[in-house]
């Protein structure tokens, strides 16, 4: 009881923005209580992928206390110290292997990776985590999750702006596509994050510059490599008119093998999900990044040409919204700014990006956890569609490290 009088539980409701709230609770050390988690659903409480994320959070921290109600509709989380994947804390030789089971295949691996990468700079020791299992999807998903390729090429490079750039690597050990209902995926990815800092640098990002190059990855899992060539040709047909410096890498891999788990053949293997997809990233002259991601649906019925065009148009739309940061990277950028030194950082965002539901809720949650609201002002008459967001750093940073 003494703990609760010193630090009362922050109250939240609903399952939306669950990962962000758990993440901010861990970073700031503030305990939270989330109630009314799907109370009227036929399956009330936390979904399997949300419970799995909490298990991962518990594995990379030490001393966290997690309590569920009988129905699973209420969660109390008291954060511990972010330790990383140190020896003796559920890791084998410093590598933490975390399984994503089949029932979690509704979400892509990036849903776990992006929050994990945000925790990593503030860990006591380096983070080395392997995500694997029948629910591990490396491709983009219909739920809106980006592919692991986009995390590697459009999210992780952003950390350089905050002075976090050494020993960061994301490897796709086994590719997998989004499976049909009840089918296995079988992917495997490894995140190595070895650059821990005391405090991220204060960021001032005001000029988006002009797009100078586009890079991408076309991937085919368990299907013909000609699908990649068709996607690339279709996407380049749209993009070459705007940016001649466009290069898209082609990656063809076989379908992952997962355990068949049948009684007749317990050691048998069956093929995981197959499919193809495309990830594109545009880089501006001031190193601002814009990404687009599409993948073939599990049911099929979409041609590679259509996917290539769809991805190219999606990328152009993201660029047209203006600002220096797009929706995919918004949470990463603004949370790193909020965890920086006690100074005011500024970033220019497009009005449509800042006006999205996720961005508005993120601003409210940041105020609850840090006590500081964002400052907003229009960039100027010339840039009508852009807003300058001022974020005050909290100055807490990495309590496990004494030096930068």
Short mmCIF file of C-alpha atoms in Angstrom, two decimals:
data_model
loop_
_atom_site.label_atom_id
_atom_site.label_comp_id
_atom_site.label_asym_id
_atom_site.label_seq_id
_atom_site.Cartn_x
_atom_site.Cartn_y
_atom_site.Cartn_z
CA UNK A 1 0.00 0.00 0.00
CA UNK A 2 2.90 2.35 0.70
CA UNK A 3 3.97 2.16 -2.94
CA UNK A 4 0.55 3.21 -4.16
CA UNK A 5 0.48 6.29 -1.89
CA UNK A 6 3.85 7.39 -3.26
CA UNK A 7 3.04 6.55 -6.86
CA UNK A 8 -0.66 6.13 -7.59
CA UNK A 9 -1.74 3.94 -10.51
CA UNK A 10 -2.44 5.83 -13.72
CA UNK A 11 -5.90 4.83 -14.94
CA UNK A 12 -6.71 3.89 -18.55
CA UNK A 13 -9.57 2.14 -20.30
CA UNK A 14 -9.85 -0.09 -23.36
CA UNK A 15 -7.50 -2.31 -25.35
CA UNK A 16 -6.49 0.28 -27.93
CA UNK A 17 -2.99 1.78 -27.60
CA UNK A 18 -2.13 -0.99 -25.10
CA UNK A 19 1.47 -1.45 -26.26
CA UNK A 20 2.16 2.31 -26.20
CA UNK A 21 0.87 2.63 -22.64
CA UNK A 22 2.85 -0.37 -21.40
CA UNK A 23 5.91 1.03 -23.16
CA UNK A 24 5.56 4.50 -21.60
CA UNK A 25 4.92 2.95 -18.20
CA UNK A 26 8.18 0.98 -18.49
CA UNK A 27 10.18 3.99 -19.72
CA UNK A 28 8.88 6.43 -17.09
CA UNK A 29 8.55 3.95 -14.22
CA UNK A 30 4.90 4.87 -13.62
CA UNK A 31 2.56 1.96 -12.66
CA UNK A 32 -0.71 1.73 -14.62
CA UNK A 33 -4.13 0.09 -14.43
CA UNK A 34 -5.99 -0.65 -17.66
CA UNK A 35 -9.65 -1.61 -17.22
CA UNK A 36 -12.61 -2.42 -19.51
CA UNK A 37 -10.50 -4.47 -21.93
CA UNK A 38 -13.11 -5.74 -24.42
CA UNK A 39 -15.80 -6.17 -21.70
CA UNK A 40 -18.68 -6.70 -24.18
CA UNK A 41 -16.81 -8.97 -26.59
CA UNK A 42 -17.60 -12.68 -26.98
CA UNK A 43 -13.94 -13.14 -25.98
CA UNK A 44 -13.44 -10.56 -23.22
CA UNK A 45 -10.05 -9.51 -21.94
CA UNK A 46 -6.63 -9.46 -23.54
CA UNK A 47 -6.11 -11.09 -26.95
CA UNK A 48 -3.38 -13.77 -27.28
CA UNK A 49 -0.96 -11.41 -29.05
CA UNK A 50 -1.36 -8.80 -26.29
CA UNK A 51 -0.65 -11.37 -23.57
CA UNK A 52 2.36 -12.53 -25.58
CA UNK A 53 3.70 -8.97 -25.77
CA UNK A 54 3.40 -8.64 -21.98
CA UNK A 55 5.43 -11.85 -21.64
CA UNK A 56 8.15 -10.35 -23.86
CA UNK A 57 8.08 -7.15 -21.79
CA UNK A 58 8.51 -9.22 -18.63
CA UNK A 59 11.45 -11.10 -20.22
CA UNK A 60 13.48 -7.93 -21.00
CA UNK A 61 12.77 -6.30 -17.61
CA UNK A 62 13.54 -7.33 -14.06
CA UNK A 63 11.20 -6.81 -11.12
CA UNK A 64 8.00 -6.05 -13.06
CA UNK A 65 4.71 -6.97 -11.36
CA UNK A 66 1.78 -7.95 -13.59
CA UNK A 67 -1.71 -8.72 -12.30
CA UNK A 68 -4.82 -9.74 -14.27
CA UNK A 69 -8.40 -9.83 -13.09
CA UNK A 70 -10.31 -13.14 -13.18
CA UNK A 71 -11.99 -12.22 -16.48
CA UNK A 72 -8.82 -10.73 -17.96
CA UNK A 73 -10.56 -7.38 -18.56
CA UNK A 74 -8.38 -5.50 -16.06
CA UNK A 75 -4.58 -5.33 -16.05
CA UNK A 76 -2.32 -3.79 -13.38
CA UNK A 77 1.30 -3.30 -14.47
CA UNK A 78 4.11 -2.10 -12.22
CA UNK A 79 7.27 -1.76 -14.33
CA UNK A 80 10.72 -3.04 -13.42
CA UNK A 81 14.22 -2.14 -14.60
CA UNK A 82 14.93 -2.67 -18.32
CA UNK A 83 17.75 -5.22 -18.22
CA UNK A 84 17.93 -6.33 -21.87
CA UNK A 85 18.85 -9.92 -22.67
CA UNK A 86 21.52 -10.37 -20.00
CA UNK A 87 22.78 -13.85 -19.05
CA UNK A 88 20.76 -15.57 -16.39
CA UNK A 89 17.53 -13.74 -17.15
CA UNK A 90 15.78 -16.28 -19.35
CA UNK A 91 18.39 -15.98 -22.10
CA UNK A 92 20.66 -18.59 -23.65
CA UNK A 93 24.16 -17.16 -24.05
CA UNK A 94 22.85 -13.60 -24.03
CA UNK A 95 20.21 -14.31 -26.71
CA UNK A 96 16.59 -14.24 -25.59
CA UNK A 97 14.39 -16.54 -27.70
CA UNK A 98 10.75 -15.51 -27.59
CA UNK A 99 8.11 -17.70 -29.20
CA UNK A 100 5.05 -16.24 -30.93
CA UNK A 101 2.46 -19.06 -31.06
CA UNK A 102 -0.01 -19.75 -33.87
CA UNK A 103 -2.94 -17.96 -32.19
CA UNK A 104 -0.94 -14.69 -32.36
CA UNK A 105 -0.70 -14.78 -36.17
CA UNK A 106 -3.17 -11.89 -36.51
CA UNK A 107 -0.29 -9.42 -36.08
CA UNK A 108 3.05 -9.08 -37.86
CA UNK A 109 6.42 -9.38 -36.12
CA UNK A 110 6.85 -5.59 -36.40
CA UNK A 111 4.08 -5.20 -33.78
CA UNK A 112 6.57 -6.66 -31.26
CA UNK A 113 9.75 -5.23 -32.79
CA UNK A 114 8.94 -1.50 -32.85
CA UNK A 115 8.17 -1.24 -29.09
CA UNK A 116 11.12 -3.53 -28.30
CA UNK A 117 13.47 -1.26 -30.26
CA UNK A 118 12.13 1.75 -28.32
CA UNK A 119 13.00 0.09 -25.00
CA UNK A 120 16.45 -1.05 -26.13
CA UNK A 121 18.43 2.25 -25.85
CA UNK A 122 17.33 2.51 -22.21
CA UNK A 123 18.28 -1.05 -21.22
CA UNK A 124 21.04 -1.80 -18.72
CA UNK A 125 22.79 -4.08 -21.19
CA UNK A 126 22.48 -4.86 -24.89
CA UNK A 127 19.28 -6.38 -26.25
CA UNK A 128 19.53 -9.52 -28.39
CA UNK A 129 16.11 -11.06 -29.02
CA UNK A 130 15.01 -13.73 -31.50
CA UNK A 131 11.29 -13.82 -32.32
CA UNK A 132 10.19 -17.16 -33.76
CA UNK A 133 7.27 -19.55 -33.87
CA UNK A 134 4.16 -20.41 -35.85
CA UNK A 135 2.73 -16.91 -35.37
CA UNK A 136 5.83 -14.96 -36.47
CA UNK A 137 5.02 -13.08 -39.71
CA UNK A 138 7.84 -11.09 -41.33
CA UNK A 139 5.67 -9.65 -44.13
CA UNK A 140 3.15 -6.80 -43.91
CA UNK A 141 -0.32 -7.83 -42.66
CA UNK A 142 -3.93 -6.86 -43.33
CA UNK A 143 -4.15 -5.56 -39.72
CA UNK A 144 -1.93 -2.66 -40.80
CA UNK A 145 1.40 -3.92 -39.46
CA UNK A 146 4.47 -3.03 -41.50
CA UNK A 147 6.94 -5.66 -42.70
CA UNK A 148 10.21 -6.38 -40.90
CA UNK A 149 12.01 -4.93 -43.96
CA UNK A 150 10.37 -1.55 -43.32
CA UNK A 151 11.34 -1.67 -39.63
CA UNK A 152 14.94 -2.25 -40.73
CA UNK A 153 15.06 0.41 -43.46
CA UNK A 154 12.62 3.10 -42.25
CA UNK A 155 12.38 2.87 -38.43
CA UNK A 156 15.82 1.86 -37.10
CA UNK A 157 17.73 4.55 -39.12
CA UNK A 158 15.71 7.23 -37.26
CA UNK A 159 17.63 6.48 -34.05
CA UNK A 160 20.73 8.05 -35.62
CA UNK A 161 19.10 11.49 -35.22
CA UNK A 162 19.14 10.92 -31.44
CA UNK A 163 22.80 9.85 -31.32
CA UNK A 164 21.91 6.14 -31.22
CA UNK A 165 23.57 4.39 -34.15
CA UNK A 166 26.15 1.75 -33.12
CA UNK A 167 25.65 -2.04 -33.08
CA UNK A 168 22.04 -2.00 -34.26
CA UNK A 169 20.99 -4.83 -36.55
CA UNK A 170 17.76 -6.51 -37.56
CA UNK A 171 18.12 -9.85 -39.36
CA UNK A 172 15.42 -11.88 -41.07
CA UNK A 173 16.52 -15.45 -40.40
CA UNK A 174 13.44 -17.03 -41.99
CA UNK A 175 10.85 -15.19 -44.06
CA UNK A 176 7.15 -15.85 -43.77
CA UNK A 177 3.95 -14.40 -45.23
CA UNK A 178 0.59 -13.78 -43.55
CA UNK A 179 -1.18 -17.16 -43.19
CA UNK A 180 -4.85 -18.02 -43.63
CA UNK A 181 -6.99 -18.45 -40.51
CA UNK A 182 -5.60 -21.18 -38.24
CA UNK A 183 -2.56 -21.84 -40.46
CA UNK A 184 1.08 -21.45 -39.30
CA UNK A 185 3.49 -18.72 -40.44
CA UNK A 186 6.87 -19.92 -39.15
CA UNK A 187 9.09 -16.85 -39.53
CA UNK A 188 12.15 -15.95 -37.47
CA UNK A 189 13.78 -12.54 -36.90
CA UNK A 190 16.61 -11.34 -34.66
CA UNK A 191 17.00 -7.83 -33.22
CA UNK A 192 20.44 -6.90 -31.91
CA UNK A 193 20.51 -3.49 -30.21
CA UNK A 194 23.87 -2.82 -28.60
CA UNK A 195 23.92 1.00 -28.27
CA UNK A 196 22.56 2.07 -24.88
CA UNK A 197 22.58 5.78 -23.98
CA UNK A 198 21.96 7.84 -20.85
CA UNK A 199 19.71 10.31 -22.70
CA UNK A 200 18.78 10.68 -26.39
CA UNK A 201 19.95 13.92 -28.04
CA UNK A 202 17.50 16.79 -28.44
CA UNK A 203 16.07 16.77 -31.96
CA UNK A 204 15.33 19.74 -34.23
CA UNK A 205 13.91 18.50 -37.52
CA UNK A 206 12.26 21.31 -39.47
CA UNK A 207 13.18 20.89 -43.12
CA UNK A 208 11.85 17.86 -44.99
CA UNK A 209 13.99 18.54 -48.07
CA UNK A 210 13.33 16.92 -51.44
CA UNK A 211 13.15 13.19 -52.11
CA UNK A 212 16.43 12.15 -53.71
CA UNK A 213 16.28 8.35 -53.77
CA UNK A 214 13.94 5.40 -53.33
CA UNK A 215 15.04 1.98 -52.14
CA UNK A 216 12.97 -1.12 -51.58
CA UNK A 217 12.75 -4.86 -51.08
CA UNK A 218 10.46 -7.15 -53.07
CA UNK A 219 10.09 -10.53 -51.39
CA UNK A 220 8.57 -13.83 -52.50
CA UNK A 221 8.09 -16.63 -49.97
CA UNK A 222 7.45 -20.10 -51.37
CA UNK A 223 6.27 -18.73 -54.73
CA UNK A 224 7.94 -17.99 -58.06
CA UNK A 225 10.60 -15.27 -58.10
CA UNK A 226 8.97 -13.84 -61.24
CA UNK A 227 6.40 -12.24 -58.92
CA UNK A 228 9.19 -9.99 -57.62
CA UNK A 229 10.21 -8.93 -61.11
CA UNK A 230 6.60 -8.08 -61.98
CA UNK A 231 6.12 -6.04 -58.77
CA UNK A 232 9.38 -4.16 -59.29
CA UNK A 233 8.59 -3.37 -62.92
CA UNK A 234 5.14 -2.10 -62.01
CA UNK A 235 6.38 0.07 -59.12
CA UNK A 236 9.23 1.54 -61.16
CA UNK A 237 6.78 2.40 -63.92
CA UNK A 238 5.13 4.83 -61.48
CA UNK A 239 8.15 6.06 -59.49
CA UNK A 240 10.74 6.59 -62.23
CA UNK A 241 8.82 9.64 -63.49
CA UNK A 242 9.51 11.36 -60.16
CA UNK A 243 12.79 9.88 -58.85
CA UNK A 244 15.13 8.22 -61.36
CA UNK A 245 17.36 6.95 -58.52
CA UNK A 246 15.09 4.01 -57.67
CA UNK A 247 16.52 0.61 -56.79
CA UNK A 248 14.47 -2.31 -55.50
CA UNK A 249 16.21 -5.44 -54.22
CA UNK A 250 14.65 -8.84 -54.94
CA UNK A 251 14.62 -11.57 -52.27
CA UNK A 252 13.27 -15.05 -53.05
CA UNK A 253 13.05 -17.63 -50.28
CA UNK A 254 11.42 -21.02 -49.80
CA UNK A 255 8.40 -21.47 -47.54
CA UNK A 256 9.34 -21.99 -43.88
CA UNK A 257 8.91 -25.46 -42.44
CA UNK A 258 6.99 -25.81 -39.17
CA UNK A 259 6.08 -28.83 -37.09
CA UNK A 260 2.95 -30.59 -38.37
CA UNK A 261 1.98 -31.52 -34.77
CA UNK A 262 -0.05 -34.50 -35.98
CA UNK A 263 -0.37 -37.62 -33.83
CA UNK A 264 0.43 -39.96 -36.71
CA UNK A 265 3.72 -38.17 -37.51
CA UNK A 266 4.92 -36.16 -34.47
CA UNK A 267 8.27 -35.32 -36.12
CA UNK A 268 6.74 -34.34 -39.45
CA UNK A 269 7.04 -30.91 -41.04
CA UNK A 270 4.54 -28.84 -42.97
CA UNK A 271 5.02 -25.72 -45.07
CA UNK A 272 4.26 -22.33 -43.54
CA UNK A 273 2.42 -19.49 -45.26
CA UNK A 274 3.45 -18.42 -48.76
CA UNK A 275 3.02 -15.09 -50.53
CA UNK A 276 4.82 -12.01 -51.85
CA UNK A 277 5.08 -8.34 -50.98
CA UNK A 278 6.90 -5.07 -51.50
CA UNK A 279 8.48 -2.56 -49.10
CA UNK A 280 9.54 0.89 -50.35
CA UNK A 281 11.42 3.68 -48.55
CA UNK A 282 12.00 7.19 -49.93
CA UNK A 283 14.84 9.28 -48.47
CA UNK A 284 14.98 13.07 -48.74
CA UNK A 285 18.03 15.35 -48.98
CA UNK A 286 17.70 16.04 -45.21
CA UNK A 287 17.50 12.28 -44.41
CA UNK A 288 13.75 12.22 -43.73
CA UNK A 289 12.23 8.80 -44.49
CA UNK A 290 8.84 7.86 -45.96
CA UNK A 291 7.77 4.23 -46.32
CA UNK A 292 5.07 2.14 -47.97
CA UNK A 293 4.25 -1.52 -47.50
CA UNK A 294 1.95 -4.00 -49.23
CA UNK A 295 1.70 -7.79 -49.23
CA UNK A 296 -0.47 -10.35 -50.98
CA UNK A 297 -3.54 -11.33 -48.90
CA UNK A 298 -3.70 -14.86 -47.49
CA UNK A 299 -6.68 -15.62 -49.72
CA UNK A 300 -4.74 -14.61 -52.86
CA UNK A 301 -6.44 -13.13 -55.89
CA UNK A 302 -4.16 -10.07 -56.30
CA UNK A 303 -1.64 -9.78 -59.13
CA UNK A 304 1.97 -8.65 -58.54
CA UNK A 305 1.41 -5.75 -60.97
CA UNK A 306 -1.46 -4.42 -58.85
CA UNK A 307 0.59 -4.75 -55.67
CA UNK A 308 3.54 -2.90 -57.20
CA UNK A 309 1.35 0.02 -58.30
CA UNK A 310 -0.50 0.09 -55.00
CA UNK A 311 2.77 0.33 -53.05
CA UNK A 312 4.14 3.07 -55.33
CA UNK A 313 0.97 5.18 -55.00
CA UNK A 314 0.93 4.62 -51.25
CA UNK A 315 4.50 5.95 -51.04
CA UNK A 316 3.63 9.05 -53.11
CA UNK A 317 0.62 9.70 -50.87
CA UNK A 318 2.78 9.52 -47.72
CA UNK A 319 5.23 12.03 -49.22
CA UNK A 320 2.39 14.36 -50.28
CA UNK A 321 1.11 14.65 -46.69
CA UNK A 322 4.15 16.74 -45.87
CA UNK A 323 6.18 17.01 -42.70
CA UNK A 324 9.45 15.32 -41.77
CA UNK A 325 7.91 12.22 -40.18
CA UNK A 326 5.19 9.88 -41.48
CA UNK A 327 2.58 7.95 -39.44
CA UNK A 328 4.59 4.73 -39.25
CA UNK A 329 7.51 6.43 -37.48
CA UNK A 330 5.49 8.95 -35.44
CA UNK A 331 5.42 6.99 -32.17
CA UNK A 332 9.15 6.21 -32.32
CA UNK A 333 10.18 9.83 -32.96
CA UNK A 334 7.90 11.53 -30.44
CA UNK A 335 8.55 9.05 -27.60
CA UNK A 336 12.33 9.33 -28.06
CA UNK A 337 11.95 13.14 -27.98
CA UNK A 338 9.86 12.92 -24.79
CA UNK A 339 12.51 10.72 -23.11
CA UNK A 340 15.38 13.09 -23.99
CA UNK A 341 17.17 15.70 -21.89
CA UNK A 342 15.19 18.53 -20.29
CA UNK A 343 15.18 20.69 -23.37
CA UNK A 344 12.65 21.53 -26.07
CA UNK A 345 12.89 19.48 -29.26
CA UNK A 346 10.99 20.46 -32.40
CA UNK A 347 9.74 18.44 -35.35
CA UNK A 348 7.66 19.43 -38.36
CA UNK A 349 4.63 17.22 -39.10
CA UNK A 350 1.93 17.24 -41.77
CA UNK A 351 -1.54 18.25 -40.53
CA UNK A 352 -3.08 14.95 -41.65
CA UNK A 353 -0.35 13.00 -39.84
CA UNK A 354 -0.75 14.98 -36.61
CA UNK A 355 -4.55 14.90 -36.86
CA UNK A 356 -4.78 11.11 -36.98
CA UNK A 357 -6.47 9.34 -34.07
CA UNK A 358 -3.28 7.57 -33.02
CA UNK A 359 -1.27 10.82 -32.92
CA UNK A 360 -3.92 12.65 -30.86
CA UNK A 361 -4.14 9.78 -28.37
CA UNK A 362 -0.34 9.60 -28.16
CA UNK A 363 -0.25 13.30 -27.25
CA UNK A 364 -2.82 12.75 -24.48
CA UNK A 365 -0.95 9.73 -23.10
CA UNK A 366 2.39 11.59 -23.14
CA UNK A 367 0.79 14.36 -21.06
CA UNK A 368 -0.56 11.82 -18.53
CA UNK A 369 2.82 10.10 -18.11
CA UNK A 370 5.17 13.12 -18.26
CA UNK A 371 2.87 15.97 -17.18
CA UNK A 372 3.93 18.03 -20.20
CA UNK A 373 1.75 18.79 -23.23
CA UNK A 374 3.06 19.34 -26.75
CA UNK A 375 3.28 22.85 -28.14
CA UNK A 376 1.76 23.30 -31.61
CA UNK A 377 2.15 26.14 -34.09
CA UNK A 378 1.73 26.52 -37.82
CA UNK A 379 5.02 26.44 -39.72
CA UNK A 380 4.18 29.48 -41.82
CA UNK A 381 2.09 30.81 -44.65
CA UNK A 382 4.19 29.07 -47.29
CA UNK A 383 3.74 25.66 -45.66
CA UNK A 384 0.01 25.67 -44.90
CA UNK A 385 -0.27 21.94 -44.40
CA UNK A 386 2.53 21.64 -41.83
CA UNK A 387 2.65 22.07 -38.05
CA UNK A 388 5.69 22.45 -35.76
CA UNK A 389 5.39 20.24 -32.67
CA UNK A 390 7.49 21.20 -29.63
CA UNK A 391 8.20 18.36 -27.20
CA UNK A 392 9.79 18.91 -23.78
CA UNK A 393 12.16 16.09 -22.78
CA UNK A 394 11.52 14.43 -19.44
CA UNK A 395 15.20 13.98 -18.58
CA UNK A 396 14.78 10.55 -16.95
CA UNK A 397 16.38 8.46 -19.68
CA UNK A 398 18.36 5.35 -18.79
CA UNK A 399 18.53 4.87 -15.02
CA UNK A 400 20.76 1.83 -15.51
CA UNK A 401 23.60 3.89 -17.05
CA UNK A 402 25.57 6.63 -15.35
CA UNK A 403 27.43 7.90 -18.43
CA UNK A 404 26.29 8.77 -21.95
#
